[in-house]
Amino acid sequence: MSLAERLERAIADSGPMPVARWMALCNAHYYATRDPIGAAGDFTTAPEISQLFGELVGAWVADLWLRAGRPAFRLVELGPGRGTLMADLLRATARVPGFAPPVHFVETSPVLRRAQAALVPAAAWHAMLAEVPGDLPLLIVANEFFDALPVRQFEATADGWHERVVGRAFQPGLDPVRADALIPPELRASPPGSVFEASPAATAVAAEIGDRLRAAGGAALIVDYGFAGPATSDTLQAVHRHEFADPFARPGEVDLTAHVDFTALAAAAAVRARGPVGQGAWLASLGIGQRLAALTARASPAQAAALAAGARRLTAPGEMGDLFKVMALVAPDWPEPAGFA
Ligand code: SAH
């Protein structure tokens, strides 16, 4: 049975499905059945655009680890895609004395696990962060992971707030039960048509990160398309072959994302948070300009032009420089992370 048929049957059996359940089932199928990343896929990401991204994330990790006194630790990546970020990070840190952590990938897609194994064969794979051993501090990186996690959507009407559900013919509608108690008090009086999103899946991962950092030390670096909430906005979107699509058509065949509420993640983690700051500002303060100059000095003119174009896409306002944001979560007695001054 196709995913569309299974969803139809589930809706017929159990009634309209909350948007979060729709998004969870569609994305699980989507990621399990393809490598969607890159020019030939549906979307591209910072590590696929430029090696500078993974290299500077590596510099950030190594710098924090050095200033923490070079403890034994585990290096964790959530949703590693093709493994490109980690491969660039490990290459950039290979000459840092004593820096040789065990690498843990949290990844559910078998297709992407295979791609990751080709680039980082020594990694260990887990279906969730809770499976990563808790004996050592964790340094965690997550690029465009949280935006793939399901969101609940609520809509303001003349008759209070109602959850958005997917019903017959995959049409979105509103659950008749009022959901006002689930809306932050400062947003409750928003005008009809306003949409509020909450991601219990994302805040659960953030809470787990907070628990781990408090128990064993370390830090997490979270990079995503997002905002500092609470705010109303309908950010659920579908992308297919680098173009916007209908999130309720072709289930499991389009990439579904929602913007990340960094305030909600920080509150759930309940540890020291730095940022969110724009990705462009963060990369600039970590020295992307100097790193680009060093690389282009040894490159052919064509390579130099490609490196410069990649750096521009990662940092320019209106491209990824301000749309994407960077936040760090830090264990209580760990040093201040670089890039947030
Ligand atoms: N970080 C990569 C890939 C981003 S795409 C990059 O920047 O290129 C999102 C990634 O998260 C994919 O690897 C996807 O398979 C993974 N993912 C999505 N939902 C997940 C879940 N619930 N648990 C674990 N991994 C998930």
Tab-separated table of C-alpha atoms and ligand atoms in Angstrom:
chain	number	residue	atom	x	y	z
A	1	MET	CA	0.000	0.000	0.000
A	2	SER	CA	1.324	3.481	-0.852
A	3	LEU	CA	1.757	6.126	1.838
A	4	ALA	CA	-1.178	8.083	0.363
A	5	GLU	CA	-3.399	4.995	0.700
A	6	ARG	CA	-2.212	4.355	4.253
A	7	LEU	CA	-2.912	7.987	5.215
A	8	GLU	CA	-6.369	7.820	3.611
A	9	ARG	CA	-7.154	4.668	5.548
A	10	ALA	CA	-5.837	6.126	8.827
A	11	ILE	CA	-8.039	9.218	8.357
A	12	ALA	CA	-11.052	7.078	7.445
A	13	ASP	CA	-10.509	4.864	10.515
A	14	SER	CA	-9.527	7.445	13.145
A	15	GLY	CA	-10.750	10.787	11.844
A	16	PRO	CA	-8.888	13.889	10.717
A	17	MET	CA	-5.167	13.831	11.459
A	18	PRO	CA	-3.318	16.664	13.244
A	19	VAL	CA	-0.802	18.441	10.976
A	20	ALA	CA	2.053	17.212	13.189
A	21	ARG	CA	1.095	13.578	12.619
A	22	TRP	CA	0.802	14.235	8.872
A	23	MET	CA	4.236	15.860	8.816
A	24	ALA	CA	5.825	13.060	10.873
A	25	LEU	CA	4.480	10.265	8.650
A	26	CYS	CA	5.244	12.111	5.387
A	27	ASN	CA	8.800	13.056	6.359
A	28	ALA	CA	9.617	9.591	7.739
A	29	HIS	CA	8.656	8.118	4.346
A	30	TYR	CA	10.335	10.923	2.414
A	31	TYR	CA	13.742	10.617	4.106
A	32	ALA	CA	13.646	6.815	4.261
A	33	THR	CA	13.222	6.478	0.504
A	34	ARG	CA	15.712	8.941	-1.041
A	35	ASP	CA	18.709	11.202	-0.700
A	36	PRO	CA	16.924	14.531	-1.204
A	37	ILE	CA	19.929	16.838	-0.791
A	38	GLY	CA	21.812	18.672	-3.546
A	39	ALA	CA	21.307	19.973	-7.089
A	40	ALA	CA	19.777	16.680	-8.302
A	41	GLY	CA	17.460	16.444	-5.273
A	42	ASP	CA	14.877	18.740	-3.708
A	43	PHE	CA	16.934	21.155	-1.589
A	44	THR	CA	20.502	22.016	-0.726
A	45	THR	CA	22.134	22.867	2.592
A	46	ALA	CA	25.078	24.905	3.900
A	47	PRO	CA	27.609	22.031	4.097
A	48	GLU	CA	26.707	21.018	0.519
A	49	ILE	CA	27.187	24.606	-0.681
A	50	SER	CA	30.672	25.099	0.777
A	51	GLN	CA	33.351	23.176	2.663
A	52	LEU	CA	33.888	26.387	4.662
A	53	PHE	CA	30.740	25.633	6.669
A	54	GLY	CA	31.892	22.307	8.123
A	55	GLU	CA	35.417	23.631	8.585
A	56	LEU	CA	34.229	26.565	10.689
A	57	VAL	CA	31.854	24.391	12.712
A	58	GLY	CA	34.948	22.229	13.335
A	59	ALA	CA	36.924	25.284	14.449
A	60	TRP	CA	34.075	26.181	16.833
A	61	VAL	CA	33.967	22.677	18.335
A	62	ALA	CA	37.754	22.386	18.685
A	63	ASP	CA	38.078	25.870	20.210
A	64	LEU	CA	35.420	25.176	22.845
A	65	TRP	CA	36.963	21.777	23.637
A	66	LEU	CA	40.459	23.290	24.032
A	67	ARG	CA	39.179	26.003	26.393
A	68	ALA	CA	37.210	23.378	28.364
A	69	GLY	CA	40.550	21.693	29.150
A	70	ARG	CA	40.559	19.048	26.411
A	71	PRO	CA	38.288	16.511	28.170
A	72	ALA	CA	37.357	13.142	26.662
A	73	PHE	CA	34.036	13.657	24.850
A	74	ARG	CA	31.677	12.306	22.211
A	75	LEU	CA	30.959	14.208	19.001
A	76	VAL	CA	27.304	13.925	17.997
A	77	GLU	CA	25.520	15.095	14.857
A	78	LEU	CA	21.732	15.151	14.619
A	79	GLY	CA	20.383	14.561	11.084
A	80	PRO	CA	23.749	14.446	9.277
A	81	GLY	CA	22.324	14.274	5.729
A	82	ARG	CA	25.094	13.035	3.449
A	83	GLY	CA	27.755	13.278	6.187
A	84	THR	CA	29.447	16.193	4.438
A	85	LEU	CA	29.524	18.536	7.437
A	86	MET	CA	31.159	15.894	9.642
A	87	ALA	CA	33.693	14.926	6.954
A	88	ASP	CA	34.710	18.592	6.548
A	89	LEU	CA	34.784	19.076	10.338
A	90	LEU	CA	37.029	16.031	10.885
A	91	ARG	CA	39.397	17.067	8.077
A	92	ALA	CA	39.647	20.607	9.499
A	93	THR	CA	40.386	19.338	13.030
A	94	ALA	CA	42.660	16.399	12.087
A	95	ARG	CA	45.781	18.262	13.177
A	96	VAL	CA	44.432	19.483	16.524
A	97	PRO	CA	46.523	17.467	19.040
A	98	GLY	CA	44.399	15.037	21.040
A	99	PHE	CA	41.179	15.779	19.119
A	100	ALA	CA	39.918	12.310	18.095
A	101	PRO	CA	36.415	11.845	19.515
A	102	PRO	CA	34.109	8.933	18.804
A	103	VAL	CA	31.510	10.180	16.284
A	104	HIS	CA	27.805	9.465	16.793
A	105	PHE	CA	25.196	10.057	14.093
A	106	VAL	CA	21.534	10.341	15.026
A	107	GLU	CA	19.798	9.393	11.792
A	108	THR	CA	16.656	7.436	10.943
A	109	SER	CA	16.981	7.186	7.145
A	110	PRO	CA	18.680	3.997	5.881
A	111	VAL	CA	19.458	5.708	2.562
A	112	LEU	CA	21.227	8.613	4.267
A	113	ARG	CA	22.981	6.280	6.741
A	114	ARG	CA	24.601	4.595	3.736
A	115	ALA	CA	25.728	7.959	2.327
A	116	GLN	CA	27.123	8.932	5.749
A	117	ALA	CA	29.003	5.635	6.091
A	118	ALA	CA	30.777	6.315	2.775
A	119	LEU	CA	32.167	9.609	4.132
A	120	VAL	CA	32.557	8.802	7.859
A	121	PRO	CA	32.971	5.017	8.107
A	122	ALA	CA	34.014	5.054	11.775
A	123	ALA	CA	30.771	6.644	13.021
A	124	ALA	CA	28.210	4.890	15.238
A	125	TRP	CA	24.533	5.269	14.271
A	126	HIS	CA	21.534	5.826	16.535
A	127	ALA	CA	17.823	6.378	15.945
A	128	MET	CA	17.631	8.981	18.724
A	129	LEU	CA	19.867	11.059	20.985
A	130	ALA	CA	18.757	9.027	24.022
A	131	GLU	CA	20.728	6.063	22.576
A	132	VAL	CA	24.077	7.898	22.666
A	133	PRO	CA	26.086	6.756	25.732
A	134	GLY	CA	25.907	9.160	28.657
A	135	ASP	CA	29.377	8.570	30.132
A	136	LEU	CA	31.155	11.593	28.606
A	137	PRO	CA	30.471	15.237	27.725
A	138	LEU	CA	28.726	15.661	24.369
A	139	LEU	CA	29.528	18.203	21.684
A	140	ILE	CA	26.458	18.188	19.462
A	141	VAL	CA	25.913	19.808	16.068
A	142	ALA	CA	22.602	20.006	14.217
A	143	ASN	CA	22.228	21.770	10.865
A	144	GLU	CA	18.734	21.834	9.367
A	145	PHE	CA	17.638	19.013	11.670
A	146	PHE	CA	15.019	20.714	13.841
A	147	ASP	CA	13.144	22.206	10.859
A	148	ALA	CA	12.324	18.679	9.659
A	149	LEU	CA	10.586	17.770	12.939
A	150	PRO	CA	6.785	17.913	12.995
A	151	VAL	CA	4.845	20.997	14.122
A	152	ARG	CA	1.347	21.244	15.479
A	153	GLN	CA	-0.522	24.154	13.911
A	154	PHE	CA	-3.265	26.151	15.617
A	155	GLU	CA	-5.458	28.776	13.966
A	156	ALA	CA	-7.289	31.677	15.572
A	157	THR	CA	-10.978	31.926	14.641
A	158	ALA	CA	-13.891	34.081	15.800
A	159	ASP	CA	-14.592	31.129	18.098
A	160	GLY	CA	-11.147	30.794	19.708
A	161	TRP	CA	-8.132	28.681	18.703
A	162	HIS	CA	-8.442	25.337	16.934
A	163	GLU	CA	-5.878	22.787	15.842
A	164	ARG	CA	-5.364	22.301	12.103
A	165	VAL	CA	-6.099	18.782	10.954
A	166	VAL	CA	-5.939	16.970	7.614
A	167	GLY	CA	-9.212	15.346	6.566
A	168	ARG	CA	-10.840	13.878	3.501
A	169	ALA	CA	-8.993	14.316	0.190
A	170	PHE	CA	-6.077	15.578	2.315
A	171	GLN	CA	-7.745	18.968	2.785
A	172	PRO	CA	-6.622	20.914	5.861
A	173	GLY	CA	-9.420	21.907	8.230
A	174	LEU	CA	-9.908	22.858	11.863
A	175	ASP	CA	-10.603	20.506	14.738
A	176	PRO	CA	-13.853	21.551	16.451
A	177	VAL	CA	-12.295	21.302	19.940
A	178	ARG	CA	-11.009	24.637	21.266
A	179	ALA	CA	-7.262	24.672	21.928
A	180	ASP	CA	-6.837	28.132	23.532
A	181	ALA	CA	-5.007	26.722	26.538
A	182	LEU	CA	-2.157	25.562	24.268
A	183	ILE	CA	-1.461	29.085	22.935
A	184	PRO	CA	1.055	31.354	24.735
A	185	PRO	CA	-1.016	33.951	26.653
A	186	GLU	CA	0.568	36.910	24.811
A	187	LEU	CA	-0.615	35.498	21.457
A	188	ARG	CA	-4.111	34.423	22.471
A	189	ALA	CA	-5.816	37.642	21.293
A	190	SER	CA	-4.342	37.422	17.764
A	191	PRO	CA	-6.821	38.178	14.944
A	192	PRO	CA	-8.734	35.364	13.201
A	193	GLY	CA	-6.585	33.602	10.618
A	194	SER	CA	-3.424	33.897	12.738
A	195	VAL	CA	-1.474	30.630	12.982
A	196	PHE	CA	0.631	29.452	15.917
A	197	GLU	CA	3.034	26.509	15.558
A	198	ALA	CA	4.501	24.339	18.300
A	199	SER	CA	6.854	21.410	17.843
A	200	PRO	CA	6.638	18.925	20.714
A	201	ALA	CA	9.177	16.741	18.855
A	202	ALA	CA	11.691	19.598	18.667
A	203	THR	CA	11.283	20.680	22.282
A	204	ALA	CA	11.609	17.042	23.407
A	205	VAL	CA	15.007	16.780	21.673
A	206	ALA	CA	16.045	20.142	23.179
A	207	ALA	CA	15.021	18.921	26.642
A	208	GLU	CA	17.118	15.774	26.128
A	209	ILE	CA	20.082	17.936	25.079
A	210	GLY	CA	19.653	20.021	28.236
A	211	ASP	CA	19.507	16.906	30.432
A	212	ARG	CA	22.692	15.526	28.846
A	213	LEU	CA	24.609	18.807	29.122
A	214	ARG	CA	23.666	19.235	32.779
A	215	ALA	CA	24.579	15.620	33.588
A	216	ALA	CA	27.868	15.209	31.696
A	217	GLY	CA	28.917	18.596	30.232
A	218	GLY	CA	29.405	19.786	26.681
A	219	ALA	CA	27.518	22.033	24.286
A	220	ALA	CA	25.197	21.972	21.283
A	221	LEU	CA	25.320	24.098	18.135
A	222	ILE	CA	21.957	24.444	16.394
A	223	VAL	CA	21.709	26.026	12.934
A	224	ASP	CA	18.358	26.410	11.232
A	225	TYR	CA	15.877	28.545	9.384
A	226	GLY	CA	14.060	30.129	12.305
A	227	PHE	CA	13.099	32.966	14.633
A	228	ALA	CA	13.031	33.971	18.280
A	229	GLY	CA	9.417	33.355	19.312
A	230	PRO	CA	6.782	33.266	20.493
A	231	ALA	CA	5.180	34.521	17.294
A	232	THR	CA	2.283	33.748	15.004
A	233	SER	CA	3.091	32.631	11.460
A	234	ASP	CA	2.299	29.725	9.160
A	235	THR	CA	5.759	28.451	8.182
A	236	LEU	CA	4.917	24.886	7.158
A	237	GLN	CA	6.284	24.541	3.664
A	238	ALA	CA	6.903	21.908	1.051
A	239	VAL	CA	9.768	21.887	-1.420
A	240	HIS	CA	10.182	19.674	-4.478
A	241	ARG	CA	13.088	20.009	-6.947
A	242	HIS	CA	14.066	23.378	-5.410
A	243	GLU	CA	10.536	24.845	-5.856
A	244	PHE	CA	7.707	25.404	-3.369
A	245	ALA	CA	4.926	22.811	-3.445
A	246	ASP	CA	1.621	22.084	-1.665
A	247	PRO	CA	2.336	20.505	1.777
A	248	PHE	CA	-0.916	18.503	1.544
A	249	ALA	CA	-0.437	17.055	-1.929
A	250	ARG	CA	1.810	14.119	-2.856
A	251	PRO	CA	2.412	12.911	0.732
A	252	GLY	CA	5.940	11.641	1.378
A	253	GLU	CA	7.216	12.882	-1.986
A	254	VAL	CA	8.011	16.496	-1.003
A	255	ASP	CA	10.232	17.915	1.740
A	256	LEU	CA	8.185	19.316	4.640
A	257	THR	CA	9.756	21.857	6.993
A	258	ALA	CA	8.710	24.520	9.468
A	259	HIS	CA	10.754	27.370	10.887
A	260	VAL	CA	12.385	26.724	14.232
A	261	ASP	CA	11.383	28.708	17.322
A	262	PHE	CA	14.761	29.103	19.029
A	263	THR	CA	13.161	30.596	22.155
A	264	ALA	CA	11.119	27.418	22.605
A	265	LEU	CA	14.217	25.222	22.146
A	266	ALA	CA	16.239	27.240	24.673
A	267	ALA	CA	13.382	27.166	27.205
A	268	ALA	CA	13.029	23.390	26.832
A	269	ALA	CA	16.779	22.817	27.199
A	270	ALA	CA	16.918	25.019	30.323
A	271	VAL	CA	20.681	25.547	30.113
A	272	ARG	CA	22.740	28.618	29.147
A	273	ALA	CA	21.776	29.671	25.605
A	274	ARG	CA	23.710	32.024	23.306
A	275	GLY	CA	22.087	33.521	20.229
A	276	PRO	CA	20.282	33.032	17.985
A	277	VAL	CA	22.473	35.213	15.767
A	278	GLY	CA	22.438	35.334	11.972
A	279	GLN	CA	24.505	32.658	10.264
A	280	GLY	CA	26.401	35.351	8.325
A	281	ALA	CA	27.444	37.201	11.488
A	282	TRP	CA	28.385	33.952	13.229
A	283	LEU	CA	30.548	32.740	10.313
A	284	ALA	CA	32.155	36.185	10.031
A	285	SER	CA	33.117	36.226	13.690
A	286	LEU	CA	34.613	32.733	13.335
A	287	GLY	CA	36.810	34.050	10.522
A	288	ILE	CA	35.174	32.888	7.286
A	289	GLY	CA	36.857	35.845	5.504
A	290	GLN	CA	40.363	34.792	6.578
A	291	ARG	CA	39.689	31.114	5.847
A	292	LEU	CA	38.394	32.001	2.368
A	293	ALA	CA	41.476	34.128	1.689
A	294	ALA	CA	43.798	31.309	2.811
A	295	LEU	CA	42.043	28.775	0.577
A	296	THR	CA	41.790	31.002	-2.493
A	297	ALA	CA	45.493	31.891	-2.280
A	298	ARG	CA	46.293	28.266	-3.155
A	299	ALA	CA	43.383	27.673	-5.582
A	300	SER	CA	42.995	27.968	-9.345
A	301	PRO	CA	41.017	31.024	-10.530
A	302	ALA	CA	37.948	28.825	-11.182
A	303	GLN	CA	38.191	27.185	-7.738
A	304	ALA	CA	38.698	30.590	-6.115
A	305	ALA	CA	35.573	31.947	-7.794
A	306	ALA	CA	33.529	28.907	-6.660
A	307	LEU	CA	34.814	29.226	-3.079
A	308	ALA	CA	33.945	32.931	-2.999
A	309	ALA	CA	30.461	32.280	-4.422
A	310	GLY	CA	29.851	29.594	-1.766
A	311	ALA	CA	30.986	31.880	1.044
A	312	ARG	CA	28.717	34.624	-0.274
A	313	ARG	CA	25.679	32.317	-0.320
A	314	LEU	CA	26.342	31.252	3.281
A	315	THR	CA	26.804	34.797	4.598
A	316	ALA	CA	24.959	37.339	2.426
A	317	PRO	CA	21.868	39.027	3.851
A	318	GLY	CA	18.871	37.895	1.800
A	319	GLU	CA	20.594	34.564	1.157
A	320	MET	CA	21.465	32.247	4.050
A	321	GLY	CA	23.260	34.950	6.070
A	322	ASP	CA	20.248	36.242	7.938
A	323	LEU	CA	17.513	33.693	7.160
A	324	PHE	CA	19.502	31.025	8.959
A	325	LYS	CA	20.288	31.452	12.622
A	326	VAL	CA	22.805	29.908	15.005
A	327	MET	CA	22.223	29.153	18.684
A	328	ALA	CA	24.468	27.449	21.220
A	329	LEU	CA	23.341	25.563	24.317
A	330	VAL	CA	26.122	25.214	26.881
A	331	ALA	CA	26.629	23.071	29.987
A	332	PRO	CA	26.752	25.056	33.237
A	333	ASP	CA	30.530	24.972	33.852
A	334	TRP	CA	31.692	25.017	30.235
A	335	PRO	CA	33.352	28.103	28.665
A	336	GLU	CA	31.586	30.726	26.559
A	337	PRO	CA	31.159	29.510	22.954
A	338	ALA	CA	32.800	31.519	20.152
A	339	GLY	CA	30.793	33.644	17.732
A	340	PHE	CA	28.119	35.123	19.965
A	341	ALA	CA	29.878	38.175	21.474
B	1	SAH	N1	22.366	18.234	8.302
B	1	SAH	C1	22.295	17.826	6.911
B	1	SAH	C2	20.932	17.289	6.476
B	1	SAH	C3	19.702	18.122	6.737
B	1	SAH	S1	18.228	17.307	6.170
B	1	SAH	C4	22.768	18.948	6.027
B	1	SAH	O1	22.929	20.057	6.525
B	1	SAH	O2	22.982	18.715	4.838
B	1	SAH	C5	17.549	16.616	7.663
B	1	SAH	C6	18.281	15.425	8.215
B	1	SAH	O3	17.623	14.990	9.403
B	1	SAH	C7	18.345	14.208	7.317
B	1	SAH	O4	19.573	13.548	7.534
B	1	SAH	C8	17.162	13.375	7.834
B	1	SAH	O5	17.220	12.030	7.458
B	1	SAH	C9	17.282	13.604	9.299
B	1	SAH	N2	16.047	13.414	10.076
B	1	SAH	C10	14.836	13.925	9.803
B	1	SAH	N3	13.942	13.586	10.758
B	1	SAH	C11	14.621	12.860	11.665
B	1	SAH	C12	14.267	12.223	12.904
B	1	SAH	N4	13.025	12.301	13.388
B	1	SAH	N5	15.228	11.554	13.577
B	1	SAH	C13	16.505	11.498	13.091
B	1	SAH	N6	16.896	12.082	11.948
B	1	SAH	C14	15.974	12.738	11.229
